[in-house]
mmCIF file of N, CA, C and O in Angstrom:
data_model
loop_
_atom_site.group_PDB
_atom_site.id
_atom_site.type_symbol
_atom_site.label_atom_id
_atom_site.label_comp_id
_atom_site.label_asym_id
_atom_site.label_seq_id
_atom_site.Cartn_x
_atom_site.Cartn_y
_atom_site.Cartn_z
ATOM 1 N N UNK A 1 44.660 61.152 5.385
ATOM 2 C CA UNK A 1 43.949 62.378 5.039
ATOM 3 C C UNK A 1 44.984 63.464 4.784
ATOM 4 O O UNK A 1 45.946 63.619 5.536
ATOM 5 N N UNK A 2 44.722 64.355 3.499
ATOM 6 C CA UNK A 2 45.952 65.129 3.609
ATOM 7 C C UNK A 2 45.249 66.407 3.625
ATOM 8 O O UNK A 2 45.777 67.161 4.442
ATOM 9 N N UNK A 3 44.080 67.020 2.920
ATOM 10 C CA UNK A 3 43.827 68.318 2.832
ATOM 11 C C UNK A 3 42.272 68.396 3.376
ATOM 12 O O UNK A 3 41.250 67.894 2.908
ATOM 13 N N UNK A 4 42.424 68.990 4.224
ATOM 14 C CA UNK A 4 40.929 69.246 5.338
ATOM 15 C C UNK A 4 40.027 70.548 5.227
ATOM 16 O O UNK A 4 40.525 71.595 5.641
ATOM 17 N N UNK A 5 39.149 70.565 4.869
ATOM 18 C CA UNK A 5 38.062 71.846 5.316
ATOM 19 C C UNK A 5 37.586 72.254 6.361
ATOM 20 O O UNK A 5 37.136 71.460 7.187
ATOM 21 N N UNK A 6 37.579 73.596 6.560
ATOM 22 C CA UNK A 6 37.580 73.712 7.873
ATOM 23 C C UNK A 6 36.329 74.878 8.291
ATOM 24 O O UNK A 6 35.609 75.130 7.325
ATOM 25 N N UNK A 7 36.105 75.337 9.082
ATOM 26 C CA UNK A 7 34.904 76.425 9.400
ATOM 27 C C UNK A 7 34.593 77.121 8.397
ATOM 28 O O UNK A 7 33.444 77.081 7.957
ATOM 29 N N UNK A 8 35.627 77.955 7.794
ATOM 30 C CA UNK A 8 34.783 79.117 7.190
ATOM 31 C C UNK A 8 33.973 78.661 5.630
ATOM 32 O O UNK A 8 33.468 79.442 4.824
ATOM 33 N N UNK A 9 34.058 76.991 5.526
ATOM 34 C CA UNK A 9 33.168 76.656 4.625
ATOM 35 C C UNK A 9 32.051 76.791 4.972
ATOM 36 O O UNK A 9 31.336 77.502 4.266
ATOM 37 N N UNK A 10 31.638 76.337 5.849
ATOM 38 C CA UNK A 10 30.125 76.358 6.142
ATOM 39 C C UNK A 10 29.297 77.430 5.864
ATOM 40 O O UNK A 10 29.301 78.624 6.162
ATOM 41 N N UNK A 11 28.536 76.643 5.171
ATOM 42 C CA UNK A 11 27.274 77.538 4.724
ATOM 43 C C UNK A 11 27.899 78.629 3.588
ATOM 44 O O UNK A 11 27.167 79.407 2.975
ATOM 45 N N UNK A 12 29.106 78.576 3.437
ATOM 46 C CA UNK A 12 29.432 79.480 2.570
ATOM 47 C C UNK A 12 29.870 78.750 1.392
ATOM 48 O O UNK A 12 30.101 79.565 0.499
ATOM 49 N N UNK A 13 30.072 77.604 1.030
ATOM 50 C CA UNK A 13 30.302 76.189 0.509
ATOM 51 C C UNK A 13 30.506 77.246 -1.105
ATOM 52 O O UNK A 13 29.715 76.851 -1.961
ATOM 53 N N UNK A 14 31.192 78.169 -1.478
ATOM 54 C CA UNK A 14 31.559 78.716 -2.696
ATOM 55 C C UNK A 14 31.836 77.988 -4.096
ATOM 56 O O UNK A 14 31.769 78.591 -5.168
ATOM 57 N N UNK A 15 32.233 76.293 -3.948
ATOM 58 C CA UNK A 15 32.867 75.529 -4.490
ATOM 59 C C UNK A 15 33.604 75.644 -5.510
ATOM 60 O O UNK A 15 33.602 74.808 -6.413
ATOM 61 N N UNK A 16 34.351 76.720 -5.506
ATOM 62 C CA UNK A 16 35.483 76.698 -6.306
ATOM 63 C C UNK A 16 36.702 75.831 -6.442
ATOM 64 O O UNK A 16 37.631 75.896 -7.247
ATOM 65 N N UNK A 17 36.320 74.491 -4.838
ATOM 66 C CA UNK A 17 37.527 73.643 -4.873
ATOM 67 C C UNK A 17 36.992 72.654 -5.699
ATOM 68 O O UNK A 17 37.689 71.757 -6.174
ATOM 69 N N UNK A 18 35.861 72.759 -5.887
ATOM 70 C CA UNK A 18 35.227 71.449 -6.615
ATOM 71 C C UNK A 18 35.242 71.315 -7.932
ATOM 72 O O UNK A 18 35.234 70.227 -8.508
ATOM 73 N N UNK A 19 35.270 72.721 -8.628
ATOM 74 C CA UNK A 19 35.374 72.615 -9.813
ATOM 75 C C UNK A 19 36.632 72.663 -10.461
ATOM 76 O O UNK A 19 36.830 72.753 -11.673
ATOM 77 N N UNK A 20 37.750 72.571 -9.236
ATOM 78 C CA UNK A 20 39.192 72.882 -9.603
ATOM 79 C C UNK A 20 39.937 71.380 -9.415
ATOM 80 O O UNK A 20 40.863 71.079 -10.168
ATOM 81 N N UNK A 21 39.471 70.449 -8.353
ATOM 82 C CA UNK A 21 39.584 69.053 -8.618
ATOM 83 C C UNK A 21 39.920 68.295 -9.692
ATOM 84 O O UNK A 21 39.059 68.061 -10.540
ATOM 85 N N UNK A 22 41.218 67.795 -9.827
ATOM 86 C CA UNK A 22 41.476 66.930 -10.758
ATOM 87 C C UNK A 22 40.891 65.662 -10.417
ATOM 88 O O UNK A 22 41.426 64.940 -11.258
ATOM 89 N N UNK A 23 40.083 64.859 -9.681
ATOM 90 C CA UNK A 23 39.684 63.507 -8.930
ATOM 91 C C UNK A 23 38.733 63.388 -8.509
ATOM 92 O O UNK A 23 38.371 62.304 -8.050
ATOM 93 N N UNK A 24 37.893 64.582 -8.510
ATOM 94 C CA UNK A 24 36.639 64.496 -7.922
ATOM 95 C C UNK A 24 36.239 64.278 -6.923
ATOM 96 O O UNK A 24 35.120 63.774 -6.828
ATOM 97 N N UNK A 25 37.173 64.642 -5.534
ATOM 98 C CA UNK A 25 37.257 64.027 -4.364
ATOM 99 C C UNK A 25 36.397 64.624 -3.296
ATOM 100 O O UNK A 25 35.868 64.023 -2.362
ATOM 101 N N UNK A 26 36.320 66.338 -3.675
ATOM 102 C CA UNK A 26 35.247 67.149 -2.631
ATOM 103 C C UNK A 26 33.434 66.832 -2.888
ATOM 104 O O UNK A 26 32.591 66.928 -3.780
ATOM 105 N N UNK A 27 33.565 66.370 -1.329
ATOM 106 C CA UNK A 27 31.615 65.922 -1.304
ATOM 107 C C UNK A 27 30.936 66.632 -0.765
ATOM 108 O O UNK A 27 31.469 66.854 0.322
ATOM 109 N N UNK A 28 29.631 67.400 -0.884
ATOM 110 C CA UNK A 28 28.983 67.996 -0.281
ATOM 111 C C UNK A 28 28.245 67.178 0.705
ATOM 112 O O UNK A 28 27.563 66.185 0.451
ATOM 113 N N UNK A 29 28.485 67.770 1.980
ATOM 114 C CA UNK A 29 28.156 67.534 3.311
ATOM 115 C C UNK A 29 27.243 68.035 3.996
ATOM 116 O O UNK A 29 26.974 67.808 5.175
ATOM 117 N N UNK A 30 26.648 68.867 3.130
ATOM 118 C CA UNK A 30 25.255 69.412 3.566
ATOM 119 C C UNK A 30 25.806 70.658 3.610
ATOM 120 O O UNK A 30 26.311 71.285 2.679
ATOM 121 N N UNK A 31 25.606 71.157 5.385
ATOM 122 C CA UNK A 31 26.422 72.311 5.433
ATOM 123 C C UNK A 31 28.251 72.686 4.945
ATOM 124 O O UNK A 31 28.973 73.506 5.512
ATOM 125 N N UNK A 32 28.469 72.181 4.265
ATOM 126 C CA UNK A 32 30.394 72.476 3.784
ATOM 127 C C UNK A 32 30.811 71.351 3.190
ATOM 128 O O UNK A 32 29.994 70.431 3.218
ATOM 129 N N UNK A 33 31.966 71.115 2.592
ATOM 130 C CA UNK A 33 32.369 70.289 1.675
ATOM 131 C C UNK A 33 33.196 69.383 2.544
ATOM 132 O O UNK A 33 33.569 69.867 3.613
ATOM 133 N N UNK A 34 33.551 68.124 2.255
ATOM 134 C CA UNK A 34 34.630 67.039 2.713
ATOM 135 C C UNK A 34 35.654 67.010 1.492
ATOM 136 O O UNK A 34 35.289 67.620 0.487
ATOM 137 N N UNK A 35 36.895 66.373 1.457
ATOM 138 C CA UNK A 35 37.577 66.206 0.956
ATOM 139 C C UNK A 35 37.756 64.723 1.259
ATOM 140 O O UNK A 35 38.207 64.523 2.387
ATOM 141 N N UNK A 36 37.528 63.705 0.577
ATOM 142 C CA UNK A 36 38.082 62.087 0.388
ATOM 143 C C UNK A 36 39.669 61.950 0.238
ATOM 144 O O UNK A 36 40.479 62.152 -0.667
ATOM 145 N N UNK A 37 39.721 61.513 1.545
ATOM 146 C CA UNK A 37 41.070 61.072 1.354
ATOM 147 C C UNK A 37 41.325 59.951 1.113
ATOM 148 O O UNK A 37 42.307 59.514 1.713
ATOM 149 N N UNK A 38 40.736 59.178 0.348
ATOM 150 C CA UNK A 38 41.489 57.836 -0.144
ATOM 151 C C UNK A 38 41.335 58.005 -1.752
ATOM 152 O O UNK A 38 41.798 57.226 -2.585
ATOM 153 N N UNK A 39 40.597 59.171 -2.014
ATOM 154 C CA UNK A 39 41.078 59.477 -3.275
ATOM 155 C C UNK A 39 41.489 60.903 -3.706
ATOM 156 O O UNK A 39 41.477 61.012 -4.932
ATOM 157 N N UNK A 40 41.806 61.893 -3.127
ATOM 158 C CA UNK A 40 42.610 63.108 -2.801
ATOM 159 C C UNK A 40 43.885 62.621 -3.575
ATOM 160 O O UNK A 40 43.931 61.392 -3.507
ATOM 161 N N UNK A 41 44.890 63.116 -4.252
ATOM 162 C CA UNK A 41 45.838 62.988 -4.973
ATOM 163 C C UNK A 41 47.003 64.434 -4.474
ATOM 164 O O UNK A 41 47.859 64.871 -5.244
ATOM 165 N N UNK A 42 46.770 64.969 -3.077
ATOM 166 C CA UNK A 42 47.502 65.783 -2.915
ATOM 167 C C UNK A 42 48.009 66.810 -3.737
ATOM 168 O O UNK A 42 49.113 67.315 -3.535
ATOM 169 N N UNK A 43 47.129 67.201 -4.808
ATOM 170 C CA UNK A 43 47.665 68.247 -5.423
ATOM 171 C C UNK A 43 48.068 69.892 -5.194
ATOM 172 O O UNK A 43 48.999 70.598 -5.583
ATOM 173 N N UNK A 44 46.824 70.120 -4.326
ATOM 174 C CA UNK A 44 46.635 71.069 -3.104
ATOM 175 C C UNK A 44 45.775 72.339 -4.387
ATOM 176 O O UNK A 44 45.610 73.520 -4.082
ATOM 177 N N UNK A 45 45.467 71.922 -5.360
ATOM 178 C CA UNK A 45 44.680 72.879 -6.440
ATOM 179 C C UNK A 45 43.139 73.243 -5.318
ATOM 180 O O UNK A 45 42.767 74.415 -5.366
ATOM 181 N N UNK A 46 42.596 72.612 -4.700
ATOM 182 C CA UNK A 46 41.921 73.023 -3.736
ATOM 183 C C UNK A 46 41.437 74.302 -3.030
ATOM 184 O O UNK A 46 40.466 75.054 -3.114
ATOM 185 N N UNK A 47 42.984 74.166 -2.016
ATOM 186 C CA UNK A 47 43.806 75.045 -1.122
ATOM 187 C C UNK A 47 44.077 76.487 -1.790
ATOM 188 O O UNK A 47 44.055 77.550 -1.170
ATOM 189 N N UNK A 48 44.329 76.339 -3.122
ATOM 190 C CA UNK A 48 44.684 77.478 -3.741
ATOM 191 C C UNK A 48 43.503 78.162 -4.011
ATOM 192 O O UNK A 48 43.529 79.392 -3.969
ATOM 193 N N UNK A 49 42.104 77.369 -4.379
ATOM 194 C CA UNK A 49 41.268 77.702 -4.864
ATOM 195 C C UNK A 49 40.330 78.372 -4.626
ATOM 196 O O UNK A 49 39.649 79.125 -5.323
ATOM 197 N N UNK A 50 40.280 77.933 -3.074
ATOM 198 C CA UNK A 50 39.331 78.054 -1.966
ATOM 199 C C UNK A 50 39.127 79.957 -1.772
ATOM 200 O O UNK A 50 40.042 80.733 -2.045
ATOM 201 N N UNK A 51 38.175 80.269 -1.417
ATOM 202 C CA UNK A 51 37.981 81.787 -1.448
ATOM 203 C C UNK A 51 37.957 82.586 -0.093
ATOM 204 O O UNK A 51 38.179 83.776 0.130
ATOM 205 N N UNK A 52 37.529 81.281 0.953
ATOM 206 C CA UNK A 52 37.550 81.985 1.978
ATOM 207 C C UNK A 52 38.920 81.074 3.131
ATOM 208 O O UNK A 52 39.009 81.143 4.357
ATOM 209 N N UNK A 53 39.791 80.308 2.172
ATOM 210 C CA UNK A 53 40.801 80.083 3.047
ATOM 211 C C UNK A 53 40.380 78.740 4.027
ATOM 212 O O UNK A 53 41.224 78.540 4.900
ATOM 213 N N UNK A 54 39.537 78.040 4.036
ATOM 214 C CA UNK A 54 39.007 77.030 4.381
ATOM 215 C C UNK A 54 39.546 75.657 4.565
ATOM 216 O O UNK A 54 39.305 74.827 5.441
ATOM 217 N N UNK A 55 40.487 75.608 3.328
ATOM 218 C CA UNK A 55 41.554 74.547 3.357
ATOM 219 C C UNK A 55 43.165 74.722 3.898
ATOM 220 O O UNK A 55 44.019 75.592 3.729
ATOM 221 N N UNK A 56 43.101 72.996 4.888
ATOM 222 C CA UNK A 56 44.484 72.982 4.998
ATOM 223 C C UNK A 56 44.881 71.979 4.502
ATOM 224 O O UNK A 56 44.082 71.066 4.290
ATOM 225 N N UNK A 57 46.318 71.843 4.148
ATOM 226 C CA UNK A 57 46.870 70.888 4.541
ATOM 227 C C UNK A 57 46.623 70.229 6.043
ATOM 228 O O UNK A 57 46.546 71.057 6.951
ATOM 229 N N UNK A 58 46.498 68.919 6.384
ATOM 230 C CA UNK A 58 46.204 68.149 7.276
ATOM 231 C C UNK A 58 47.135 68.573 9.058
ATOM 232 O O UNK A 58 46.647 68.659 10.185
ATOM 233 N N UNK A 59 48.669 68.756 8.549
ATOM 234 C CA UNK A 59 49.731 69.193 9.093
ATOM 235 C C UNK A 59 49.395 70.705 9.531
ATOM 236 O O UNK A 59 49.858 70.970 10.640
ATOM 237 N N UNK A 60 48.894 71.456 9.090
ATOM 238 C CA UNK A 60 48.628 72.957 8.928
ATOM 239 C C UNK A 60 47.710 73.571 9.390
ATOM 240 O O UNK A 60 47.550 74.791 9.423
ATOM 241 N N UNK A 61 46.801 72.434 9.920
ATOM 242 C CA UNK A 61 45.015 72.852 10.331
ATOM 243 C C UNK A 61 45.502 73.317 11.896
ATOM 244 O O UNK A 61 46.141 72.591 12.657
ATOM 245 N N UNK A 62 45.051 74.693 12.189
ATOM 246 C CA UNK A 62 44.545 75.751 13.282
ATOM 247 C C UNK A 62 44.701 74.797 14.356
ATOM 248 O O UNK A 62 44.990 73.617 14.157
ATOM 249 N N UNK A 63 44.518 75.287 15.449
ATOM 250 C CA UNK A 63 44.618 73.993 16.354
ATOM 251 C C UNK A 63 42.998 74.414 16.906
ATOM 252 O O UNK A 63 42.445 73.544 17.580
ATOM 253 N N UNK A 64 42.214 75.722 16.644
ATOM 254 C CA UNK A 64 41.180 75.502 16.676
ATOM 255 C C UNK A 64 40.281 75.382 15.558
ATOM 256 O O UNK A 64 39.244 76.043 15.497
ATOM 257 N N UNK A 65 40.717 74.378 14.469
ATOM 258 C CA UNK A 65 39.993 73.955 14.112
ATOM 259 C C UNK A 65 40.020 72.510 13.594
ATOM 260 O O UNK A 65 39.418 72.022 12.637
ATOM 261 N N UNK A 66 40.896 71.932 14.494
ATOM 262 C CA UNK A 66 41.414 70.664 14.474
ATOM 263 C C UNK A 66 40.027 69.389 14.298
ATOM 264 O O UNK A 66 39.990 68.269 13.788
ATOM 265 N N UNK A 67 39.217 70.077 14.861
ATOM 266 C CA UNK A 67 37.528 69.111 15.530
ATOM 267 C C UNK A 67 37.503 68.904 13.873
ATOM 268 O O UNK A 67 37.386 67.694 13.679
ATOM 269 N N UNK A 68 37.560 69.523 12.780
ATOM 270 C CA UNK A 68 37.307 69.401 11.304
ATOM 271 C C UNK A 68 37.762 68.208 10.633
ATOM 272 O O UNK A 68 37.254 67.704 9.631
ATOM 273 N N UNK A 69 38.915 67.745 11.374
ATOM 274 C CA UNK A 69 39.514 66.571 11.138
ATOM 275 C C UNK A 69 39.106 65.821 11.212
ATOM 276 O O UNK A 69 38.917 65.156 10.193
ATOM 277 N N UNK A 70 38.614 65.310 12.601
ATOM 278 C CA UNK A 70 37.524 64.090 13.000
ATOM 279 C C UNK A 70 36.097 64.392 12.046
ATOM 280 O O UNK A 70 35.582 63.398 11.533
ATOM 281 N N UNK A 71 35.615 65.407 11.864
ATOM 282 C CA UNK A 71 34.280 65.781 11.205
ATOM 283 C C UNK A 71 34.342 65.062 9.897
ATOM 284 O O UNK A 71 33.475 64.245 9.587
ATOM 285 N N UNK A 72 35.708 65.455 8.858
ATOM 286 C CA UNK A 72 35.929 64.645 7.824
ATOM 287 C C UNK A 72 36.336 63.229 7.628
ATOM 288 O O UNK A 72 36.521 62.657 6.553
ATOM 289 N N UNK A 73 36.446 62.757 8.815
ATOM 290 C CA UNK A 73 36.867 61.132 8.618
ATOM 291 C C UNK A 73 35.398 60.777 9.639
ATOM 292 O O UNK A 73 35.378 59.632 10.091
ATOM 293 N N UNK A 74 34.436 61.513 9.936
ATOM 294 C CA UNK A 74 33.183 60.501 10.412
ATOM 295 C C UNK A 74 32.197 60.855 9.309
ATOM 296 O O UNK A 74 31.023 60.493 9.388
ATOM 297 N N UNK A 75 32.594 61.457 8.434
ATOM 298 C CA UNK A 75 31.202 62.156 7.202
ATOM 299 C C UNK A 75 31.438 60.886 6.737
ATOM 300 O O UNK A 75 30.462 60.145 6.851
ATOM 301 N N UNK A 76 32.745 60.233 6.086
ATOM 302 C CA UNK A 76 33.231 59.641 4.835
ATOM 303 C C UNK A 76 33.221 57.923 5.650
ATOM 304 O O UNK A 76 33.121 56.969 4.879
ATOM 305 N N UNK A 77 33.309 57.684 6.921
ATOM 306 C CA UNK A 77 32.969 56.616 7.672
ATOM 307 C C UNK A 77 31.635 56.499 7.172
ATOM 308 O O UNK A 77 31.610 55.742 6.202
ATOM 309 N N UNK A 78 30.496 56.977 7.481
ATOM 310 C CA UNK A 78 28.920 57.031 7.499
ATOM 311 C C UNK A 78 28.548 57.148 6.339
ATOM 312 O O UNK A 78 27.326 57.237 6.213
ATOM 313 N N UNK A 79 29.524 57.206 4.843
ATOM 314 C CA UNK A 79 29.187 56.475 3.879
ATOM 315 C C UNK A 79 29.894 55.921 3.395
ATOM 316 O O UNK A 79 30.097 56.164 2.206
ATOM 317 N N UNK A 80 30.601 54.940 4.030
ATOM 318 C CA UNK A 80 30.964 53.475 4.009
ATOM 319 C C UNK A 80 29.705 52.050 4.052
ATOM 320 O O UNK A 80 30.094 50.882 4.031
#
């Protein structure tokens, strides 16, 4: 996983990372977006994109908002 969404998506889901995606990798999650990391291409066009700062790099995520991490690898488990 390299680039994670984190709180201040929710409910505010702006998707400016989605339409900035070269890969098509951000999924709507109901309340906030996921980022697929097995098809994420690390570009970080995302991160830049994002309006309310929502994205990290994986390495970079808050330490309170680390729980986002696990959130994005059990969204993308449960549609497996």
């Amino acid at each position: 996983m390299a680039f994670v969404i984190t709180s201040p998506c929710i409910d505010e889901k702006a998707a400016d990372c989605v339409s900035v995606c070269p890969v098509d990798c951000i999924k709507d999650g109901g309340d906030q977006y996921f980022i697929d990391p097995d098809v994420c291409i690390d570009c970080g066009a995302c991160e830049a994109a994002c309006p309310v700062s929502a994205i990290y790099y994986i390495d970079d995520v808050p330490d309170s908002e680390k729980q986002f991490i696990q959130k994005a690898r059990d969204f993308f488990a449960s549609r497996k």
